[in-house]
mmCIF file as Biopython writes it, N, C-alpha, C and O atoms, coordinates in Angstrom:
data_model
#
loop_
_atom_site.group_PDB
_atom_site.id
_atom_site.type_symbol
_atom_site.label_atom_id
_atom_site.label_alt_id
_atom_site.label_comp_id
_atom_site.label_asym_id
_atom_site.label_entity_id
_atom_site.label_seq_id
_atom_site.pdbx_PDB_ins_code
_atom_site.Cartn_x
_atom_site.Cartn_y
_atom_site.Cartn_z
_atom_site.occupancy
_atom_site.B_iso_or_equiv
_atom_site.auth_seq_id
_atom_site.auth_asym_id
_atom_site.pdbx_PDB_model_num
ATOM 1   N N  . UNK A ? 1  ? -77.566 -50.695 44.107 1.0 0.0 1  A 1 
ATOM 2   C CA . UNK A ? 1  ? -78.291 -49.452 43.855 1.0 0.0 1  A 1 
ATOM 3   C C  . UNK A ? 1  ? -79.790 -49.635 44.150 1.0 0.0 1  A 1 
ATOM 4   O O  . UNK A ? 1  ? -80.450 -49.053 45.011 1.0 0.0 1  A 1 
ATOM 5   N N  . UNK A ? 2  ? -80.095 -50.336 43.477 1.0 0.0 2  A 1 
ATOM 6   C CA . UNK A ? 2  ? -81.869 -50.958 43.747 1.0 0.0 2  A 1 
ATOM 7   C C  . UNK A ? 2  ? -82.025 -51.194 45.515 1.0 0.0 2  A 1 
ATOM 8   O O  . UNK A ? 2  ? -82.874 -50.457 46.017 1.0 0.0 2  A 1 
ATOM 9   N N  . UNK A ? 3  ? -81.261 -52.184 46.536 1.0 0.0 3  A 1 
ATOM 10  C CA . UNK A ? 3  ? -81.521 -52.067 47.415 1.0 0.0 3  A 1 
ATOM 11  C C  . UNK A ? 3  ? -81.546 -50.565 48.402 1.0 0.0 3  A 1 
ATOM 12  O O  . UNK A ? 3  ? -82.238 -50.352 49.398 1.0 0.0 3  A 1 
ATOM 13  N N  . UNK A ? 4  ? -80.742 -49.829 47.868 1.0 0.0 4  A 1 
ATOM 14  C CA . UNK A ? 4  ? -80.842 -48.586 48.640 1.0 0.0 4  A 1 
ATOM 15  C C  . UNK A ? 4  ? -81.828 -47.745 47.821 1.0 0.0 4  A 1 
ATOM 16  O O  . UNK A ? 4  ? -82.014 -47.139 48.877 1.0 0.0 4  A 1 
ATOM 17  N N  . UNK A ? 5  ? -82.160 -47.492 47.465 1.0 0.0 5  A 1 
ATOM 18  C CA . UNK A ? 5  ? -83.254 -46.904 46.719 1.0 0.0 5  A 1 
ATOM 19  C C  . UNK A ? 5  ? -84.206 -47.806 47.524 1.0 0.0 5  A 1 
ATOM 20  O O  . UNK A ? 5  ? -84.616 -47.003 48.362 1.0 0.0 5  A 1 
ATOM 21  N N  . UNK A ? 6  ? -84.626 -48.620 47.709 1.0 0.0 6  A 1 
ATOM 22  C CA . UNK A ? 6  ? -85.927 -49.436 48.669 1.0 0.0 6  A 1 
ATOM 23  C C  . UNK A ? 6  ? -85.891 -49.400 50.215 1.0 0.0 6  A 1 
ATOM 24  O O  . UNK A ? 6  ? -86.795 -49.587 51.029 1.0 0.0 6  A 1 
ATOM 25  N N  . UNK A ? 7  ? -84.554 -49.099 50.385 1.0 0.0 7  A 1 
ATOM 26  C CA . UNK A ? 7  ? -84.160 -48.513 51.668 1.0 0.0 7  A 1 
ATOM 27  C C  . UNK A ? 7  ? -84.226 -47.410 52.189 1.0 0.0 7  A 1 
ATOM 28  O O  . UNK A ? 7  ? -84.342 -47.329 53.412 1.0 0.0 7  A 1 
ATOM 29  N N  . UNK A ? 8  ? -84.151 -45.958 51.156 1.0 0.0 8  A 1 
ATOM 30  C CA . UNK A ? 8  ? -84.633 -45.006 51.213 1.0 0.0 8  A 1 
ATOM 31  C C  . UNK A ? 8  ? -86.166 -44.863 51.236 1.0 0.0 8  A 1 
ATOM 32  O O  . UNK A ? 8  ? -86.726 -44.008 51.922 1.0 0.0 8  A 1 
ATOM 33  N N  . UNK A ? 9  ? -86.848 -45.783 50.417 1.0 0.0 9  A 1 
ATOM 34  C CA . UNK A ? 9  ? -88.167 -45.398 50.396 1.0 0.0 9  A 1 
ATOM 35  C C  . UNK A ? 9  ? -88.936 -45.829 51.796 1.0 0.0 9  A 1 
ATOM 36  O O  . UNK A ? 9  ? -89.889 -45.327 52.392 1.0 0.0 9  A 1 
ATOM 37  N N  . UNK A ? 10 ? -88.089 -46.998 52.061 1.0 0.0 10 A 1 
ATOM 38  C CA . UNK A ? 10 ? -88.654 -47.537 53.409 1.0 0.0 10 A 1 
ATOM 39  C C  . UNK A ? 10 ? -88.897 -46.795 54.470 1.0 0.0 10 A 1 
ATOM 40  O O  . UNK A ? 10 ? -89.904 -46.647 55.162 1.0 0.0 10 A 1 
ATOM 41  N N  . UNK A ? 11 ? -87.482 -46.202 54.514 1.0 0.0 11 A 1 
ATOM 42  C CA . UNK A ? 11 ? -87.522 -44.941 55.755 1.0 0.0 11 A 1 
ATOM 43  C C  . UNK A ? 11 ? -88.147 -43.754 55.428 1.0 0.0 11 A 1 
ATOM 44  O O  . UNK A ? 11 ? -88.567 -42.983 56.292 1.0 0.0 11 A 1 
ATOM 45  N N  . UNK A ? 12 ? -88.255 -43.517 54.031 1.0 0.0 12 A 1 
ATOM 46  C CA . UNK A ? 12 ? -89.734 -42.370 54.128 1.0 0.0 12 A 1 
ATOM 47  C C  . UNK A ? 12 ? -90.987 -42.669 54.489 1.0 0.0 12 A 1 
ATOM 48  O O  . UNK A ? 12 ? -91.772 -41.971 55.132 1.0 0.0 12 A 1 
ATOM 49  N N  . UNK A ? 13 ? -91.182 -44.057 53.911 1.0 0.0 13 A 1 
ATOM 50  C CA . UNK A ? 13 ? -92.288 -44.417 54.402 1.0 0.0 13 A 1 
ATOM 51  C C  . UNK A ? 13 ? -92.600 -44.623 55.802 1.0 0.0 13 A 1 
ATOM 52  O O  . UNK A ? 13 ? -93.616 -44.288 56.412 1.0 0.0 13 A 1 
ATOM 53  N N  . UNK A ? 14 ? -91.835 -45.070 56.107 1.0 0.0 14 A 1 
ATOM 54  C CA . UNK A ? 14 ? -91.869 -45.390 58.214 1.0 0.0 14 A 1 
ATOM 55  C C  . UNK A ? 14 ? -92.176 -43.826 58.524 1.0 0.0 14 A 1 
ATOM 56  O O  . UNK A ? 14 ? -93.295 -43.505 58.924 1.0 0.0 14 A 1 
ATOM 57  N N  . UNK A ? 15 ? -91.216 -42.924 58.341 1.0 0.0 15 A 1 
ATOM 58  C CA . UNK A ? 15 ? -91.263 -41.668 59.090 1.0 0.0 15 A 1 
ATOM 59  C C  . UNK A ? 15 ? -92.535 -40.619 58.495 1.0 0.0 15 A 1 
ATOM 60  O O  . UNK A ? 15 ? -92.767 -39.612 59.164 1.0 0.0 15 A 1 
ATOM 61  N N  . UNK A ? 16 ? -93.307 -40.859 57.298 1.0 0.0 16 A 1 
ATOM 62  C CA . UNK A ? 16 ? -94.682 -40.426 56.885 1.0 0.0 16 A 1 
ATOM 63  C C  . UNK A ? 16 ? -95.831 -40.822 57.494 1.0 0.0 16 A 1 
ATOM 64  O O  . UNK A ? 16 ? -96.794 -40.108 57.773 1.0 0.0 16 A 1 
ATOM 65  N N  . UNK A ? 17 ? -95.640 -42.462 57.771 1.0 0.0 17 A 1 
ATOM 66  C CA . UNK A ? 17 ? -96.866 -42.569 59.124 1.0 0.0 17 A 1 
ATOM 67  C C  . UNK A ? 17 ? -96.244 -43.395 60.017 1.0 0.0 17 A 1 
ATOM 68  O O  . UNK A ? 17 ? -95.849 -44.500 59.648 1.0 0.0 17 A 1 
ATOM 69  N N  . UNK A ? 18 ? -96.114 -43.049 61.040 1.0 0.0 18 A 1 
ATOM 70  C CA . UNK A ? 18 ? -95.226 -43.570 62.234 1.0 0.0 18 A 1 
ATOM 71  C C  . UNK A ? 18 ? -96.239 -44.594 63.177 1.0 0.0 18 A 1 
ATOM 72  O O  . UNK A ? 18 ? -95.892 -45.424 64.017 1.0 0.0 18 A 1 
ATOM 73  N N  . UNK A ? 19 ? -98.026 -44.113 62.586 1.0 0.0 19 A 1 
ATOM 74  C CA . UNK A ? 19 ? -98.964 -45.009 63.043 1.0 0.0 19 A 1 
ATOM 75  C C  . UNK A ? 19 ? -98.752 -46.008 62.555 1.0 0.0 19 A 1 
ATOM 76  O O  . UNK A ? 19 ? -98.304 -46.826 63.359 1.0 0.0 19 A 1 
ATOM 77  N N  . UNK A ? 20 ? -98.873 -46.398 61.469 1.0 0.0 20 A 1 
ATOM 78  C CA . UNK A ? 20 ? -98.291 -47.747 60.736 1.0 0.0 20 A 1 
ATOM 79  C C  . UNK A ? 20 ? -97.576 -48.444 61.781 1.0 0.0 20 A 1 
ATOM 80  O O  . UNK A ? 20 ? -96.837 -47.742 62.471 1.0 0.0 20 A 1 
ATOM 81  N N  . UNK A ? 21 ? -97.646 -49.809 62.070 1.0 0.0 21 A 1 
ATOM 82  C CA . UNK A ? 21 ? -96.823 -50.748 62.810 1.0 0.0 21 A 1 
ATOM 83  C C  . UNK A ? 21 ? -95.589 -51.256 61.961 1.0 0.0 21 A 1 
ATOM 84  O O  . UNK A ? 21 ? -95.841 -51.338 60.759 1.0 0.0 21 A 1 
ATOM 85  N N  . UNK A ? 22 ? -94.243 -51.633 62.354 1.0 0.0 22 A 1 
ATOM 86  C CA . UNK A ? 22 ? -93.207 -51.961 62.054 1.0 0.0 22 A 1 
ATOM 87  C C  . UNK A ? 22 ? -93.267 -53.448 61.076 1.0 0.0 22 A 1 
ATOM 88  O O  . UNK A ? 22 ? -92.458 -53.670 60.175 1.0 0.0 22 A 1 
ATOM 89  N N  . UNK A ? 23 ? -94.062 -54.113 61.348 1.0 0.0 23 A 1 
ATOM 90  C CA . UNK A ? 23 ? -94.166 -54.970 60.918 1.0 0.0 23 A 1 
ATOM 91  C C  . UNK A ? 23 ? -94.702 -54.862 58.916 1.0 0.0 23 A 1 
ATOM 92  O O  . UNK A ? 23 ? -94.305 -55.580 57.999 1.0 0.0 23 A 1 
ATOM 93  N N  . UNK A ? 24 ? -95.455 -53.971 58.880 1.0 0.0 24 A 1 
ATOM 94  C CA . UNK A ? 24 ? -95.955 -53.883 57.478 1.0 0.0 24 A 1 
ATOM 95  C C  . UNK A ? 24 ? -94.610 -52.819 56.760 1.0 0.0 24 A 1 
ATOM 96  O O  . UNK A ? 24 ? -94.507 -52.301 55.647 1.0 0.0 24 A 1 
ATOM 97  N N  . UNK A ? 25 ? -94.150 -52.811 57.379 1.0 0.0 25 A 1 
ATOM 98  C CA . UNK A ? 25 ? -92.213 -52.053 57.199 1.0 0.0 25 A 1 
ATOM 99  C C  . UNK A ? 25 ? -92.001 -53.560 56.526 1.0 0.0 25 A 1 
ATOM 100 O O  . UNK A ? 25 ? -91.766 -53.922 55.373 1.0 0.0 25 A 1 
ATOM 101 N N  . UNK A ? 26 ? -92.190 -54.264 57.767 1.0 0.0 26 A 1 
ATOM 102 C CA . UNK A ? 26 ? -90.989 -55.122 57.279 1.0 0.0 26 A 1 
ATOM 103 C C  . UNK A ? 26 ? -91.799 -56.177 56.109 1.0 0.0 26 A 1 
ATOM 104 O O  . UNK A ? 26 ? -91.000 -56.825 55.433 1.0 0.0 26 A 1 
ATOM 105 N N  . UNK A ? 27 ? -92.726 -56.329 55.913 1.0 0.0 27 A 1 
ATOM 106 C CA . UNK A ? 27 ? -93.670 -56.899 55.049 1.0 0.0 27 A 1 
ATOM 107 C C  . UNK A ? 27 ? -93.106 -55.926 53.339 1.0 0.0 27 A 1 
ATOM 108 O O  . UNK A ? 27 ? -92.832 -56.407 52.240 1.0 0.0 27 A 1 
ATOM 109 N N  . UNK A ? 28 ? -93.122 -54.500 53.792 1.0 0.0 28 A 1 
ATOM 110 C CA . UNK A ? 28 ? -93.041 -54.563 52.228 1.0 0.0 28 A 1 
ATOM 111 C C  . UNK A ? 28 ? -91.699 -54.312 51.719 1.0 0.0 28 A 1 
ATOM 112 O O  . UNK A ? 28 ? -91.559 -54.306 50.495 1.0 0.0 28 A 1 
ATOM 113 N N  . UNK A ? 29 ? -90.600 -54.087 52.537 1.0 0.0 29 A 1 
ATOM 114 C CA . UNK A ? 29 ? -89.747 -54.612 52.795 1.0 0.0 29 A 1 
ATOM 115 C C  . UNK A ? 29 ? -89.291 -56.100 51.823 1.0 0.0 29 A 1 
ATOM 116 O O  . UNK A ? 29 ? -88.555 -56.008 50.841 1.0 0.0 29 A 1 
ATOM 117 N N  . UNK A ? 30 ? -89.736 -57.109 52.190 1.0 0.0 30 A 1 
ATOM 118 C CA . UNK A ? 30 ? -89.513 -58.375 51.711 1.0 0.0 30 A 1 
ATOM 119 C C  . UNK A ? 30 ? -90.353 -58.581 50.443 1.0 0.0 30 A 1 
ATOM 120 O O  . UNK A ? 30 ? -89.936 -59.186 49.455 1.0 0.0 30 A 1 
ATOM 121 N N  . UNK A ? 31 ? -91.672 -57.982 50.561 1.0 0.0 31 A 1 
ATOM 122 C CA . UNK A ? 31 ? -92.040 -57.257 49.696 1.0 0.0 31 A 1 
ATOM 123 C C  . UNK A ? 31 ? -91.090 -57.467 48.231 1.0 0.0 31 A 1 
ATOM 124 O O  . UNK A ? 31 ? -91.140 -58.307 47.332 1.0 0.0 31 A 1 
ATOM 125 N N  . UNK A ? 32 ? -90.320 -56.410 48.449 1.0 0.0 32 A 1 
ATOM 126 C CA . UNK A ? 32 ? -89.494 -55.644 47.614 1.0 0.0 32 A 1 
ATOM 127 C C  . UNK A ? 32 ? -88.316 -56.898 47.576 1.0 0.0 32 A 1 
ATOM 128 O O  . UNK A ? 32 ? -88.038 -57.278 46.439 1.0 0.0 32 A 1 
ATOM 129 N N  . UNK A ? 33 ? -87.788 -57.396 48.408 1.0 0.0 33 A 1 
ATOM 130 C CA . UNK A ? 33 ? -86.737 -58.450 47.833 1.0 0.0 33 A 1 
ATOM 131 C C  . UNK A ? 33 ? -87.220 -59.123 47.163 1.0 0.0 33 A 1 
ATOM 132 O O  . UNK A ? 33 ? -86.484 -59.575 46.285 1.0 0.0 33 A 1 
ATOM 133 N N  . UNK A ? 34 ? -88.584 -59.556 47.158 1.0 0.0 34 A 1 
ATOM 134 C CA . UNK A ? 34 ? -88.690 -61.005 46.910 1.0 0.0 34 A 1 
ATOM 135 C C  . UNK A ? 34 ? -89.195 -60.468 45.076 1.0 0.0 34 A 1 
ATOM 136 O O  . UNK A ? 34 ? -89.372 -61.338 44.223 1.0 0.0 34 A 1 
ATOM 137 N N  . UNK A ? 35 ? -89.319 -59.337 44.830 1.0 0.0 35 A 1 
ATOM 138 C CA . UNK A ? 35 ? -89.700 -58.761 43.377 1.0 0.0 35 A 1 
ATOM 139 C C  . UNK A ? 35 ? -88.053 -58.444 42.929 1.0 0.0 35 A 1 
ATOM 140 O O  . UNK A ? 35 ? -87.794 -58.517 41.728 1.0 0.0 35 A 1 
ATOM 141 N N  . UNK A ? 36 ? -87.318 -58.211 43.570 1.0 0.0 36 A 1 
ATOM 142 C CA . UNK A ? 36 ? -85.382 -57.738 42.909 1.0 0.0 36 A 1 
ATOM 143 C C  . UNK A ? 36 ? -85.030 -59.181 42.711 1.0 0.0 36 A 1 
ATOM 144 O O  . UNK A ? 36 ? -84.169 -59.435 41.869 1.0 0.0 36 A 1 
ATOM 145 N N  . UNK A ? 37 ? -85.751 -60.438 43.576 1.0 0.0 37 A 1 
ATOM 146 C CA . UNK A ? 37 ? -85.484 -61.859 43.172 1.0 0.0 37 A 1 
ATOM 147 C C  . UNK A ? 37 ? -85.878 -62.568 41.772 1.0 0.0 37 A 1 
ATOM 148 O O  . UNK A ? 37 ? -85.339 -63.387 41.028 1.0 0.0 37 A 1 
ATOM 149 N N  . UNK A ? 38 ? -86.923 -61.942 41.788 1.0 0.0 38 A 1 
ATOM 150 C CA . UNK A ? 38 ? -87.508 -62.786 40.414 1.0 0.0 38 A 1 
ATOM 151 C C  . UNK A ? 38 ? -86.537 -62.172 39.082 1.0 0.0 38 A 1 
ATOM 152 O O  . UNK A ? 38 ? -86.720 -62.592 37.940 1.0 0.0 38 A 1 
#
């Protein structure tokens, strides 16, 4: 549940600024695993 919920937010976020580079996607992204890890 938690990963899709961060998955949803991801892709709002990508498609709200599309200037943003892919990479800070994928930054908070891992971001976010590495906080569902602890």
């Amino acid at each position: 549940m938690f990963y899709k919920s961060v998955f949803t937010l991801l892709v709002f976020y990508i498609k709200q600024s599309k200037k943003s580079s892919k990479m800070d996607a994928c930054l908070i992204l891992l971001r976010s695993i590495q906080i569902a890890d602890d």
